[in-house]
Amino acid sequence: MLSKNNLSGDLFNQPIPDTIIKEVKLLREKINDADYKYYVLAQPDIDDYEYDMMMKRLIELEKLYPALITDDSPTQRVSGQVIDKFNSVTHTVPMLSLSNSYNFGELVEFDRRVKTLLQEAEVDINNLEYVCELKFDGVAVSLIFENSKFVRGATRGDGFTGDDVTNNLKTIKSIPLSVNHPIIKNFEVRGEVFIKKKDFEKINYEQELLGEKTFANPRNTAAGTLKLKDSKQVAARPLDIFTYYLRTDDIELKYHFENLKLLKELKFPVNTYYKKVNNIQEVKEYCDEIEKIRDTLPYEIDGVVVKVNSLKQQEIIGNTSKSPRWAIAYKFKAKQKTTKIKDIKLQVGRTGTITPVAELEPVFLAGSKISRATLHNFDEIKRKDIRVGDTVLIEKGGDVIPKVVEVLKEYRPPDSKEFPLPKKCPVCNSELEKPENEVNYYCINYFCPAQVQGRIEHFVSRDAMDIRGLGENIIETLISKGFIKDIADIYKLKEHKEELIKMERFGEKSVNNLLKSIEESKEKPYEKVLFAIGIRHIGERTAKIIASHFPDIDSLSNATEEKIDEIYEIGPKIAKSITEFFKDSKGKKLIEDLKKVGLKFQHEKKKIKENENFKNKTFVLTGTLENYTRKQAEELIESLGGNTSSSVTRKTDFVIVGSDPGSKLEKAKSLGVKVITEKEFIQMLKQ
Ligand code: IVH
C-alpha cells in the first residue's frame, strides 16, 4: 500500500481503490524504467507515444487522488514554484578540488609522492592500483539520499557550502529520485552536471533567435542553467550528469572501482571509460588514448582524473586543505590554430579599463568559430610584439576567450608597424591615464557612455543585483533617452512608468515586471551590493571577504588603506582602489543615493541551523585540520549554534585537535576538557 500524505481537503479523504493504487505504482515503475533505459543506458525500449500516454495517465490519477502524490513520483521532476534565492547547504565532507598535472613527468612525480606516503605508513606499495576516469568539464554537485529517496542536491560552491539546487537537479532524468537497494539507503553521491556539445549548440542557436546573450561554452551553459530560479526553464534545457563518488555508512566501502560499480547498480549514470590500472605507465597509456578520442566524445572533457583505488590507502595518504593527495588531474594541452589579425580594437570596460582586442580572420577551434582574441593589455602587445596584419598562433584553453600565444614573425608583412599606445578613449575621446605600477590604461571620465553602460549591465547582472528585464539594448535606450545617468537612477525608473510603457519593445506587463524586479533587488545582501556597485578590482569573492570584515559600509569607507590591506587575501591594489572610491565625490554620492533608496549596506548575521551537538557549546581548535581551514571549521560550528574561542578554559566544552597541536591540548587535558579528533568532529556533524 502506498502511504498517504498528511494533507487535508475532500479529495484527500476519499477512499482510494486498490486497483488505482496498484496502477499508480506500476506506472511509476514503468516510467522510471523507461527513463533509466533512455537516459542512463541510452537503450530505449518503448516509443515516445507509449511513454507520453503513461505519463498522462499518471498525472490524471494523481490529480484525481492527490493523496497518492509522493516526492519521488516522476511527475514531480518539475516543481511549479519559482524561488527567490537558493538556500545554503553545508557539505558534511568538504568538496575538494584536484591538483593539476600537464605532462607525464608530473604524473611520475605524483606516483612517487603517493608511494612515499604509503611507505612511511608501512603499506606494501605492491598493492597500489589507480583508477583512471575522464575529467568532465561541467559543474560538480552533491546528491543526498535519505531512506532511499533523493532529498537534497547542492552545488560545490566554495567547497564548504554550496547552493541548494534540489529542484533543478530533479529535472535531470538520469538522476533516480529513489533507489531500490536492500542495504544502501542513506548515502551521498557526487558527480558532474554537464550539457552535451550538440545541446549546447542548439541552446545557443535559440538564444540568438530570441536576441538573448549566447553562452561561451557547454560548461558555462550547465552552470548558468543550474542557477536558474525557475525549474521549468531548467527542465527545458537538457542537463545531464556523470557520477563518480559514493559515501555511505550503510556498508563498508573498500575500493573506488567497486564504488563506481555500486553506483551503476544503484542506477546512477557512470561514464563507461573508467579503467583500473596497475602502474603510472598504464596511466600514461590511458591518458594518451583518451586524448586521441577526445574530439569524438559527445560531451566536453578537459583531461583525465587519476585516483588511488583503495579507500584505506586514500585515507592514509590524506588531503591538503584544498585537494586530495591521492588523486590528480592530468590536463590536456590547449587547442591551437593559426590565423591572421585583421585589426586591433580598443574596448572600454565598466571601470574605464581599456582592453585591446584582436579581430581575427575566423577559424574553427575546439568546436567553435573564433573571430576575436583578447590581447589583455599593452604590455602584452609590446612583449609579444603583436601587430595588425600578423599571422598568429591562437589557443583556447579552459577559458572562455581565446588568446594569442605567439606571432609567427616569418609571415609578417614588410610594411607592418608597431601598434601605438593609446592616448584617447575610443568612445568619449577623453585623455587616458595609466596609474603607476599598473599595466592598464583607463578612461577616467566617470560619465563616459561606455562606462555607464558597463556599470549598469554589471549592477543588474545575475550574480550582482539580479534585476530582470534590463538587457543590453534596453539599457542603451534608457541611457540615450536620459532616464538613466548612473546606477541610482534605476530606482527612479518608476517615476517614468507611463513613458516607459509607451516605449517600443516595452508594454505594461514587461514594465510592471521590471519595476517589481527592481524593488525586489532591495533585499539583496550587503556583500552583493558591494560587488554590484562596481568598485575597480572588487570581484564577487573579494566583496564577500570585505563584507565579512567590515560590518557596514560606513566602517569600510572610514577604513585606511593599511587596515584593508591587513586582511588575508586582500592585496594593496584592492585596498587602494577601495579607499580611492570612497574619497571620490562620485563614489560618496552613489552610496548616499543608494542608501536613500533602501539598499542594504550592513552585514546580516548568518541564520543559525541548530544542531544539538553544537547548540550553546564552546569549541576551541588546535593544530591543522585535514578537511577544513580554521575559519571554515569556526564558521561551521557557529552556523550550527555553537561558539568558538581561541583559548581553553573550564567553560570550554570541546577541543578539536588536528595535526601538530599547540599547548591548548595540554591545557585541555589538565582541565579535563573533552578532546576530540577531526574524525569525531565530522561524526558529530553527521548526526
Ligand atoms: S573527483 C576530490 N572525478 O574536477 C576529488 N572530479 O578540478 C574531486 N571533475 O571539482 C572530485 N571529472 O568538478 C572527480 N571524474 C572526476 C571528475 C571530477 C570532473 C571535476 C570536479 C572537481 C574538479 C576538480
XYZ file of C-alpha atoms and ligand atoms in Angstrom:
711
model
C 0.000 0.000 0.000
C 1.336 3.460 -0.834
C 1.365 5.752 2.121
C -0.939 8.771 2.009
C 0.500 12.165 2.647
C -0.796 14.069 5.606
C -2.851 16.572 3.658
C -6.315 17.900 4.240
C -9.254 18.580 1.922
C -12.074 16.493 0.487
C -10.017 14.918 -2.243
C -7.648 13.566 0.368
C -10.275 11.849 2.432
C -11.918 9.797 -0.241
C -11.144 6.098 -0.253
C -8.683 5.092 -2.953
C -9.475 1.836 -4.719
C -6.697 -0.740 -4.500
C -6.715 -1.101 -8.295
C -5.783 2.602 -8.592
C -3.001 2.273 -6.042
C -1.612 -0.677 -7.993
C -1.933 1.131 -11.314
C -0.100 4.200 -9.983
C 2.683 2.015 -8.611
C 3.055 0.160 -11.898
C 3.014 3.360 -13.963
C 5.785 4.848 -11.839
C 7.888 1.711 -12.123
C 7.456 1.656 -15.884
C 8.213 5.373 -16.315
C 11.281 5.142 -14.083
C 12.462 2.114 -16.003
C 11.913 3.894 -19.326
C 13.852 6.954 -18.050
C 16.690 4.689 -16.911
C 16.884 2.870 -20.236
C 16.677 6.083 -22.244
C 18.797 8.482 -20.198
C 21.308 6.207 -18.441
C 21.734 3.189 -20.701
C 20.881 5.022 -23.937
C 18.874 1.923 -24.935
C 15.210 2.936 -25.048
C 12.766 0.058 -25.325
C 9.466 1.915 -25.675
C 8.466 4.671 -28.077
C 7.696 8.286 -27.170
C 3.977 7.805 -27.651
C 3.753 4.965 -25.160
C 5.831 6.980 -22.666
C 3.657 10.083 -23.067
C 0.488 8.052 -22.562
C 1.798 6.553 -19.320
C 2.816 9.968 -18.032
C -0.550 11.439 -18.999
C -2.388 8.671 -17.144
C -0.216 9.086 -14.049
C -0.827 12.854 -13.988
C -4.557 12.205 -14.378
C -4.645 9.743 -11.480
C -2.580 11.979 -9.224
C -4.978 14.833 -9.971
C -7.925 12.640 -9.050
C -6.226 11.259 -5.944
C -3.725 13.906 -4.755
C -3.075 11.901 -1.606
C -1.158 9.475 -3.803
C 1.437 12.061 -4.850
C 4.895 11.333 -3.465
C 8.059 13.455 -3.769
C 9.742 10.780 -5.846
C 6.922 10.387 -8.355
C 8.193 11.048 -11.909
C 5.528 13.758 -12.175
C 7.399 15.738 -9.518
C 10.562 16.302 -11.578
C 9.483 19.848 -12.394
C 8.360 21.891 -9.422
C 5.753 24.569 -10.057
C 7.375 27.234 -7.929
C 9.884 29.918 -8.873
C 12.255 30.535 -5.991
C 13.694 33.816 -4.782
C 17.114 32.674 -3.737
C 18.869 29.394 -3.095
C 19.335 28.178 0.457
C 22.884 27.373 1.531
C 23.917 23.793 2.166
C 26.950 22.894 4.270
C 28.741 19.853 2.848
C 29.297 17.214 5.539
C 32.591 16.328 3.891
C 34.057 19.316 2.002
C 34.057 19.104 -1.791
C 37.749 19.469 -2.576
C 39.268 20.359 -5.910
C 42.045 18.495 -7.703
C 45.646 19.443 -8.228
C 46.656 19.528 -11.871
C 49.444 17.981 -13.913
C 50.292 18.788 -17.511
C 52.829 16.171 -18.581
C 53.986 12.654 -17.874
C 56.833 13.875 -15.663
C 54.317 15.422 -13.289
C 52.337 12.190 -13.189
C 55.510 10.256 -12.298
C 56.154 12.805 -9.559
C 52.613 12.238 -8.227
C 53.165 8.455 -8.253
C 56.421 8.894 -6.318
C 54.717 11.066 -3.671
C 51.895 8.550 -3.257
C 54.384 5.692 -2.820
C 56.490 7.615 -0.319
C 53.440 8.448 1.804
C 52.316 4.821 1.752
C 55.793 3.522 2.596
C 56.026 5.945 5.507
C 52.850 4.320 6.841
C 54.384 0.869 6.204
C 51.880 -0.054 3.492
C 53.018 -2.534 0.841
C 53.146 -0.477 -2.367
C 52.882 -3.605 -4.486
C 49.141 -3.426 -3.822
C 48.886 0.082 -5.223
C 46.314 0.447 -8.002
C 44.948 3.513 -9.741
C 41.578 4.188 -11.309
C 41.583 6.482 -14.347
C 38.480 8.429 -15.327
C 37.558 11.191 -17.706
C 37.661 14.715 -16.316
C 34.285 16.092 -17.313
C 34.094 19.796 -17.994
C 30.953 20.688 -16.081
C 29.712 21.616 -12.620
C 30.289 19.458 -9.535
C 27.230 18.613 -7.455
C 26.416 16.593 -4.365
C 23.254 14.474 -4.122
C 21.964 13.368 -0.715
C 19.712 10.315 -0.358
C 17.899 9.539 2.869
C 15.717 6.452 3.365
C 16.362 5.614 -0.311
C 14.977 8.960 -1.526
C 16.709 11.897 -3.179
C 16.230 14.658 -0.606
C 18.808 17.325 -1.359
C 21.202 18.366 -4.085
C 23.762 21.137 -3.924
C 26.440 22.835 -5.969
C 30.063 22.726 -4.835
C 30.089 26.449 -4.030
C 33.327 27.274 -2.232
C 33.789 23.575 -1.454
C 32.469 24.103 2.013
C 28.960 25.440 1.447
C 27.026 25.418 -1.802
C 23.564 26.316 -3.118
C 20.588 24.031 -2.625
C 19.585 23.282 -6.225
C 17.451 20.207 -5.480
C 14.537 21.260 -7.685
C 16.798 21.944 -10.626
C 18.630 18.641 -10.216
C 15.339 16.749 -10.077
C 14.730 17.762 -13.693
C 17.729 15.627 -14.747
C 16.057 12.404 -15.775
C 19.175 10.284 -15.350
C 19.186 11.017 -11.594
C 16.959 8.459 -9.849
C 14.511 10.117 -7.431
C 14.607 6.982 -5.296
C 16.743 3.849 -5.209
C 15.877 0.268 -4.619
C 18.707 -1.387 -2.718
C 18.231 -3.757 0.238
C 21.026 -2.222 2.336
C 22.240 1.067 0.888
C 19.594 3.666 1.748
C 21.409 6.677 3.206
C 24.246 7.983 1.135
C 25.848 10.825 -0.794
C 26.694 10.717 -4.483
C 28.815 13.297 -6.255
C 29.186 13.935 -9.926
C 29.485 16.423 -12.718
C 26.480 18.075 -14.324
C 27.108 18.902 -17.954
C 25.433 19.619 -21.234
C 26.227 17.731 -24.441
C 28.059 19.623 -27.211
C 25.094 19.183 -29.564
C 22.597 20.524 -26.997
C 24.861 23.485 -26.233
C 24.822 24.479 -29.895
C 21.045 24.132 -30.030
C 20.586 26.309 -26.936
C 22.876 28.997 -28.332
C 21.016 28.978 -31.618
C 17.746 29.511 -29.733
C 19.295 32.250 -27.573
C 20.394 34.017 -30.758
C 16.882 33.814 -32.211
C 15.483 35.300 -29.007
C 18.048 38.099 -29.106
C 19.484 36.890 -25.776
C 23.161 36.555 -24.854
C 24.742 33.329 -26.092
C 26.819 31.085 -23.835
C 30.562 30.807 -24.310
C 30.837 27.042 -23.847
C 28.919 23.987 -22.590
C 30.326 24.338 -19.056
C 29.002 27.900 -18.667
C 25.659 26.792 -20.073
C 25.400 23.997 -17.492
C 26.468 26.318 -14.649
C 24.052 29.049 -15.739
C 21.190 26.589 -16.126
C 21.745 25.046 -12.707
C 21.452 28.515 -11.169
C 18.095 29.366 -12.794
C 15.408 30.125 -10.220
C 12.593 28.565 -12.238
C 12.945 24.806 -12.600
C 10.553 24.860 -15.580
C 13.242 26.735 -17.514
C 15.825 24.226 -16.299
C 13.679 21.327 -17.481
C 13.657 22.869 -20.952
C 17.457 22.566 -21.117
C 18.807 19.033 -21.327
C 21.225 18.841 -18.408
C 22.931 15.522 -17.811
C 25.210 14.037 -15.166
C 28.040 11.524 -14.691
C 28.538 10.357 -11.116
C 31.961 9.462 -9.684
C 31.760 9.348 -5.882
C 29.786 7.421 -3.268
C 29.830 7.816 0.506
C 27.710 5.775 2.896
C 27.834 4.244 6.351
C 25.326 1.549 5.388
C 28.012 -0.849 4.150
C 31.801 -0.877 4.308
C 33.228 0.605 1.129
C 36.724 -0.554 0.234
C 37.641 0.370 -3.345
C 36.796 3.291 -5.585
C 36.485 0.904 -8.542
C 33.832 -1.080 -6.649
C 32.067 2.174 -5.722
C 31.684 3.032 -9.387
C 30.167 -0.402 -9.960
C 27.862 0.116 -6.966
C 26.749 3.456 -8.384
C 25.805 1.661 -11.585
C 23.906 -0.942 -9.565
C 22.032 1.878 -7.836
C 21.149 3.027 -11.393
C 23.197 6.211 -11.445
C 24.852 7.216 -14.709
C 28.552 6.312 -14.615
C 30.711 7.052 -17.636
C 31.949 3.849 -19.282
C 35.545 4.949 -19.874
C 36.833 4.331 -16.353
C 39.696 1.842 -16.001
C 41.683 0.202 -13.213
C 45.437 0.169 -13.860
C 48.499 -1.154 -12.013
C 51.147 1.486 -12.561
C 51.828 5.020 -13.744
C 52.968 3.834 -17.203
C 49.488 2.395 -17.730
C 48.026 5.707 -16.534
C 50.006 7.429 -19.284
C 48.744 4.985 -21.908
C 45.165 5.682 -20.763
C 45.741 9.466 -20.978
C 47.212 9.165 -24.485
C 44.305 7.030 -25.680
C 41.710 9.404 -24.277
C 43.423 12.457 -25.752
C 43.147 10.791 -29.162
C 39.388 10.189 -28.924
C 38.603 13.408 -27.057
C 37.015 15.226 -30.014
C 34.788 12.296 -30.883
C 33.057 12.342 -27.488
C 29.593 13.956 -27.422
C 30.485 15.945 -24.262
C 33.454 18.130 -23.295
C 36.312 16.794 -21.213
C 39.441 18.695 -20.254
C 41.602 15.841 -19.072
C 41.783 12.653 -17.064
C 41.436 12.115 -13.302
C 43.704 9.573 -11.625
C 42.664 8.224 -8.203
C 44.214 5.718 -5.798
C 41.827 2.749 -5.833
C 41.945 1.593 -2.205
C 39.892 3.841 0.097
C 42.067 2.783 3.033
C 45.161 3.927 1.137
C 43.354 7.173 0.213
C 42.787 7.807 3.915
C 46.434 7.102 4.773
C 47.676 9.398 2.002
C 45.231 12.127 3.098
C 44.320 15.587 1.810
C 45.707 19.071 1.863
C 43.145 21.755 2.760
C 42.429 22.220 -0.938
C 42.808 18.854 -2.659
C 43.357 15.166 -2.023
C 46.952 13.890 -2.167
C 45.617 10.591 -3.526
C 44.246 11.997 -6.776
C 45.456 14.206 -9.593
C 44.027 15.715 -12.752
C 46.006 15.303 -15.968
C 45.042 18.280 -18.112
C 45.148 18.108 -21.881
C 47.101 20.708 -23.759
C 45.080 23.662 -25.029
C 43.976 23.502 -28.662
C 45.902 25.808 -31.026
C 45.419 27.167 -34.572
C 46.988 29.858 -36.746
C 45.116 32.835 -38.174
C 45.637 36.465 -39.132
C 44.985 39.657 -37.166
C 42.740 41.897 -39.287
C 42.600 44.764 -36.813
C 43.143 45.682 -33.163
C 40.233 47.470 -31.454
C 40.058 49.105 -28.024
C 37.267 48.172 -25.627
C 36.212 50.318 -22.671
C 35.204 48.330 -19.570
C 32.788 49.383 -16.841
C 35.573 50.755 -14.673
C 37.200 52.507 -17.623
C 39.830 49.827 -18.349
C 40.983 49.914 -21.956
C 41.411 46.402 -23.336
C 42.934 45.778 -26.753
C 41.119 43.046 -28.675
C 42.362 41.393 -31.866
C 39.878 40.957 -34.667
C 40.804 37.753 -36.450
C 40.160 36.019 -39.699
C 37.586 33.496 -38.417
C 38.849 29.961 -37.672
C 37.276 26.888 -36.101
C 38.905 25.872 -32.852
C 37.757 23.354 -30.239
C 34.228 23.276 -31.580
C 33.507 26.961 -32.127
C 34.189 29.753 -34.598
C 36.750 32.221 -33.288
C 36.864 35.746 -34.650
C 38.288 37.683 -31.687
C 41.021 37.164 -29.130
C 41.899 39.226 -26.086
C 45.329 40.853 -26.074
C 44.914 41.628 -22.337
C 46.892 44.917 -22.187
C 49.538 46.996 -23.929
C 52.454 45.426 -22.068
C 51.396 42.116 -23.568
C 51.215 43.644 -27.084
C 54.710 45.024 -26.615
C 56.165 41.873 -25.072
C 54.852 39.645 -27.857
C 55.253 42.402 -30.472
C 51.752 41.877 -31.845
C 50.835 43.933 -34.924
C 47.896 44.342 -37.281
C 48.463 42.023 -40.277
C 50.432 39.457 -38.261
C 49.881 35.729 -38.555
C 49.479 34.389 -35.034
C 49.062 31.173 -33.098
C 45.902 31.302 -31.012
C 44.886 28.973 -28.220
C 41.703 28.083 -26.399
C 42.271 26.562 -23.005
C 39.640 26.044 -20.350
C 38.964 29.737 -20.587
C 36.167 31.332 -22.438
C 38.138 33.814 -24.513
C 40.934 32.616 -26.780
C 44.339 34.232 -26.536
C 47.267 34.920 -28.818
C 50.167 32.619 -27.912
C 52.802 33.953 -30.293
C 53.410 35.854 -33.506
C 54.769 33.844 -36.443
C 57.187 36.568 -37.497
C 58.231 34.838 -40.726
C 54.804 35.714 -42.165
C 54.891 39.386 -41.107
C 54.220 41.870 -43.953
C 57.275 44.082 -44.612
C 55.357 47.343 -44.079
C 53.905 46.417 -40.659
C 54.118 48.947 -37.837
C 54.221 48.652 -34.063
C 50.796 49.108 -32.501
C 50.725 52.590 -30.923
C 49.993 53.187 -27.248
C 46.520 54.635 -26.763
C 46.065 58.310 -25.915
C 42.322 58.936 -26.063
C 39.229 56.966 -25.111
C 37.774 55.443 -28.297
C 34.235 56.178 -27.047
C 34.250 59.602 -25.340
C 37.584 60.891 -26.668
C 38.816 61.970 -23.224
C 42.507 61.637 -22.278
C 43.578 58.268 -20.855
C 45.522 57.666 -17.638
C 47.941 54.925 -16.658
C 48.398 54.573 -12.885
C 51.916 53.845 -11.720
C 52.590 50.121 -11.125
C 49.596 49.139 -13.247
C 49.644 47.762 -16.761
C 46.232 49.116 -17.705
C 45.200 52.402 -19.271
C 41.965 53.918 -18.019
C 39.333 56.271 -19.346
C 38.763 58.445 -16.280
C 35.563 60.085 -17.459
C 33.060 58.530 -15.000
C 30.213 59.543 -17.316
C 31.778 58.027 -20.466
C 28.775 56.283 -22.138
C 30.708 53.013 -22.378
C 31.398 53.096 -18.644
C 27.835 53.973 -17.680
C 26.508 51.178 -19.905
C 29.015 48.697 -18.436
C 28.305 49.821 -14.871
C 24.555 49.371 -15.265
C 24.963 45.995 -17.018
C 27.184 44.831 -14.181
C 24.872 46.180 -11.456
C 21.785 44.388 -12.817
C 23.594 41.139 -13.732
C 22.518 37.828 -12.252
C 25.411 37.480 -9.811
C 25.008 41.081 -8.638
C 21.524 42.618 -8.078
C 19.792 40.178 -10.456
C 17.373 42.733 -11.940
C 15.424 41.078 -14.752
C 14.305 42.946 -17.859
C 17.257 45.281 -18.283
C 19.105 43.753 -21.213
C 21.967 45.447 -23.072
C 19.755 47.104 -25.692
C 17.191 48.409 -23.211
C 19.921 49.919 -21.047
C 21.325 51.635 -24.125
C 17.900 53.108 -24.945
C 17.297 54.252 -21.351
C 20.684 55.984 -21.286
C 20.126 57.666 -24.638
C 16.660 58.891 -23.569
C 18.210 60.359 -20.413
C 16.251 58.173 -17.962
C 19.463 56.662 -16.624
C 22.634 58.623 -15.990
C 24.001 56.460 -13.205
C 23.173 53.375 -11.147
C 20.865 55.060 -8.626
C 18.583 56.230 -11.467
C 17.452 52.614 -11.888
C 15.447 53.060 -8.700
C 13.801 56.212 -10.081
C 12.502 54.451 -13.206
C 9.118 54.003 -11.513
C 8.624 57.766 -11.825
C 8.729 57.319 -15.615
C 6.354 54.356 -15.728
C 3.881 55.851 -18.213
C 6.658 56.946 -20.613
C 8.290 53.531 -20.370
C 5.042 51.714 -21.231
C 4.785 53.761 -24.410
C 8.325 52.875 -25.498
C 8.987 50.405 -28.312
C 9.536 46.781 -27.162
C 8.057 47.663 -23.753
C 4.481 47.046 -22.666
C 2.570 47.359 -19.419
C 3.353 43.794 -18.391
C 7.088 43.974 -19.006
C 7.368 47.395 -17.328
C 5.485 46.029 -14.291
C 7.808 43.014 -14.177
C 10.852 45.229 -14.467
C 9.720 47.581 -11.689
C 8.879 44.594 -9.481
C 12.329 43.122 -10.064
C 13.923 46.496 -9.255
C 12.003 46.684 -5.954
C 12.933 43.081 -5.097
C 16.609 43.816 -5.637
C 16.497 45.991 -2.494
C 16.543 42.753 -0.499
C 19.964 41.719 -1.848
C 22.527 41.304 0.952
C 25.314 43.783 1.674
C 28.013 41.669 0.020
C 26.063 41.580 -3.266
C 25.538 45.359 -3.149
C 29.238 45.813 -2.501
C 30.029 43.718 -5.581
C 27.305 45.360 -7.691
C 28.425 48.986 -7.246
C 31.449 48.120 -9.326
C 34.495 49.295 -7.373
C 37.558 48.616 -9.511
C 39.203 45.221 -8.725
C 36.346 44.091 -6.434
C 35.044 40.780 -7.756
C 32.366 38.633 -6.198
C 34.723 36.762 -3.878
C 36.599 39.865 -2.758
C 33.292 41.574 -1.956
C 32.356 38.613 0.237
C 35.679 38.767 2.099
C 35.448 42.536 2.582
C 31.831 42.306 3.786
C 32.783 39.710 6.367
C 35.485 42.032 7.785
C 33.571 45.326 7.763
C 30.060 45.025 9.188
C 28.751 48.059 7.291
C 29.661 50.448 4.515
C 30.492 53.282 6.940
C 33.198 51.263 8.686
C 34.563 50.337 5.259
C 34.522 53.873 3.932
C 36.354 55.087 7.074
C 38.990 52.332 6.938
C 42.548 53.208 5.978
C 44.363 51.581 3.104
C 46.664 49.799 5.600
C 43.727 48.403 7.569
C 42.136 46.920 4.433
C 45.477 45.612 3.228
C 45.885 43.715 6.514
C 43.077 41.329 5.553
C 44.338 37.949 4.450
C 43.768 37.516 0.689
C 43.350 41.263 0.103
C 46.265 42.954 -1.616
C 47.393 46.615 -1.787
C 45.841 47.139 -5.230
C 42.370 46.355 -3.890
C 42.933 48.347 -0.702
C 43.937 51.389 -2.750
C 41.006 51.045 -5.105
C 38.523 50.903 -2.201
C 39.869 53.963 -0.395
C 40.024 55.904 -3.663
C 36.414 55.024 -4.399
C 35.226 56.451 -1.084
C 37.447 59.535 -1.365
C 35.919 60.401 -4.709
C 32.808 62.607 -4.529
C 31.067 60.467 -7.170
C 31.588 57.314 -5.101
C 30.298 59.080 -1.985
C 27.235 60.380 -3.815
C 26.454 56.942 -5.249
C 26.469 55.363 -1.790
C 24.308 58.188 -0.342
C 21.796 57.857 -3.196
C 21.613 54.079 -2.848
C 21.234 54.339 0.930
C 18.244 56.661 0.429
C 16.701 54.121 -1.940
C 16.950 51.496 0.816
C 19.699 49.115 -0.383
C 21.413 47.019 2.267
C 24.739 48.393 3.399
C 25.047 46.281 6.524
C 26.150 42.735 7.073
C 23.380 40.485 8.317
C 24.127 37.732 10.807
C 24.014 34.269 9.296
C 20.873 32.257 10.017
C 21.543 29.544 12.525
C 20.528 25.961 11.778
C 20.818 24.456 15.234
C 22.316 21.050 15.883
C 22.020 19.616 19.414
C 25.678 18.531 19.390
C 26.766 22.122 18.902
C 23.993 24.307 20.390
C 25.443 26.600 23.082
C 28.648 24.517 23.283
C 32.050 26.182 23.156
C 34.742 24.773 20.877
C 38.459 25.503 20.670
C 40.585 24.399 17.716
C 44.245 23.452 17.888
C 46.603 22.131 15.212
C 45.901 21.767 11.495
C 42.740 20.038 10.341
C 42.814 17.988 7.186
C 39.412 18.826 5.739
C 38.807 22.382 6.917
C 40.713 25.594 7.330
C 40.365 27.020 10.827
C 37.999 29.723 9.595
C 35.804 27.196 7.816
C 35.548 24.996 10.919
C 34.707 28.003 13.093
C 32.036 29.216 10.694
C 30.564 25.748 10.543
C 30.369 25.458 14.353
C 28.773 28.888 14.643
C 26.265 28.154 11.882
C 25.077 25.163 13.945
C 24.519 27.199 17.108
C 27.908 26.669 18.796
C 30.532 29.173 19.965
C 34.228 29.247 19.211
C 37.047 30.605 21.293
C 40.788 30.914 20.910
C 41.668 29.845 24.448
C 40.850 26.812 26.587
C 39.106 27.436 29.922
C 36.942 25.336 32.266
C 33.958 26.560 30.276
C 35.251 25.032 27.028
C 33.148 22.018 26.026
C 35.337 20.533 23.278
C 38.864 20.943 21.985
C 39.236 19.718 18.391
C 42.787 18.553 17.687
C 44.402 18.433 14.286
C 47.990 17.571 13.410
C 50.819 19.380 15.295
C 48.570 20.642 18.109
C 49.764 23.505 20.283
C 49.772 23.987 24.042
C 45.968 24.137 24.054
C 45.915 20.342 24.006
C 47.947 20.139 27.239
C 45.735 22.781 28.819
C 42.570 20.869 27.831
C 43.973 17.676 29.370
C 44.939 19.429 32.586
C 41.478 20.998 32.907
C 39.705 17.764 31.996
C 38.085 19.317 28.914
C 36.870 16.780 26.336
C 39.325 16.404 23.452
C 38.041 15.166 20.080
C 39.703 14.319 16.769
C 38.671 15.720 13.406
C 37.020 12.400 12.607
C 34.877 12.628 15.747
C 34.010 16.211 14.854
C 32.806 15.086 11.407
C 30.830 12.332 13.107
C 29.099 14.966 15.283
C 28.275 16.971 12.153
C 26.684 13.960 10.538
C 24.392 13.215 13.488
S 36.720 13.594 -8.232
C 38.420 15.426 -4.585
N 36.323 12.850 -10.697
O 37.060 18.374 -11.376
C 38.118 14.788 -5.828
N 36.223 15.184 -10.205
O 39.246 20.111 -10.550
C 37.404 15.697 -6.771
N 35.698 16.588 -12.135
O 35.513 19.716 -8.530
C 36.299 15.052 -7.409
N 35.516 14.968 -13.602
O 34.062 19.140 -10.549
C 36.398 13.893 -9.849
N 35.976 12.033 -12.827
C 36.035 13.065 -11.984
C 35.827 14.393 -12.411
C 35.935 15.434 -11.477
C 35.433 16.262 -13.408
C 35.737 17.961 -11.600
C 35.026 18.169 -10.290
C 36.055 18.741 -9.368
C 37.031 19.313 -10.334
C 38.391 19.453 -9.704
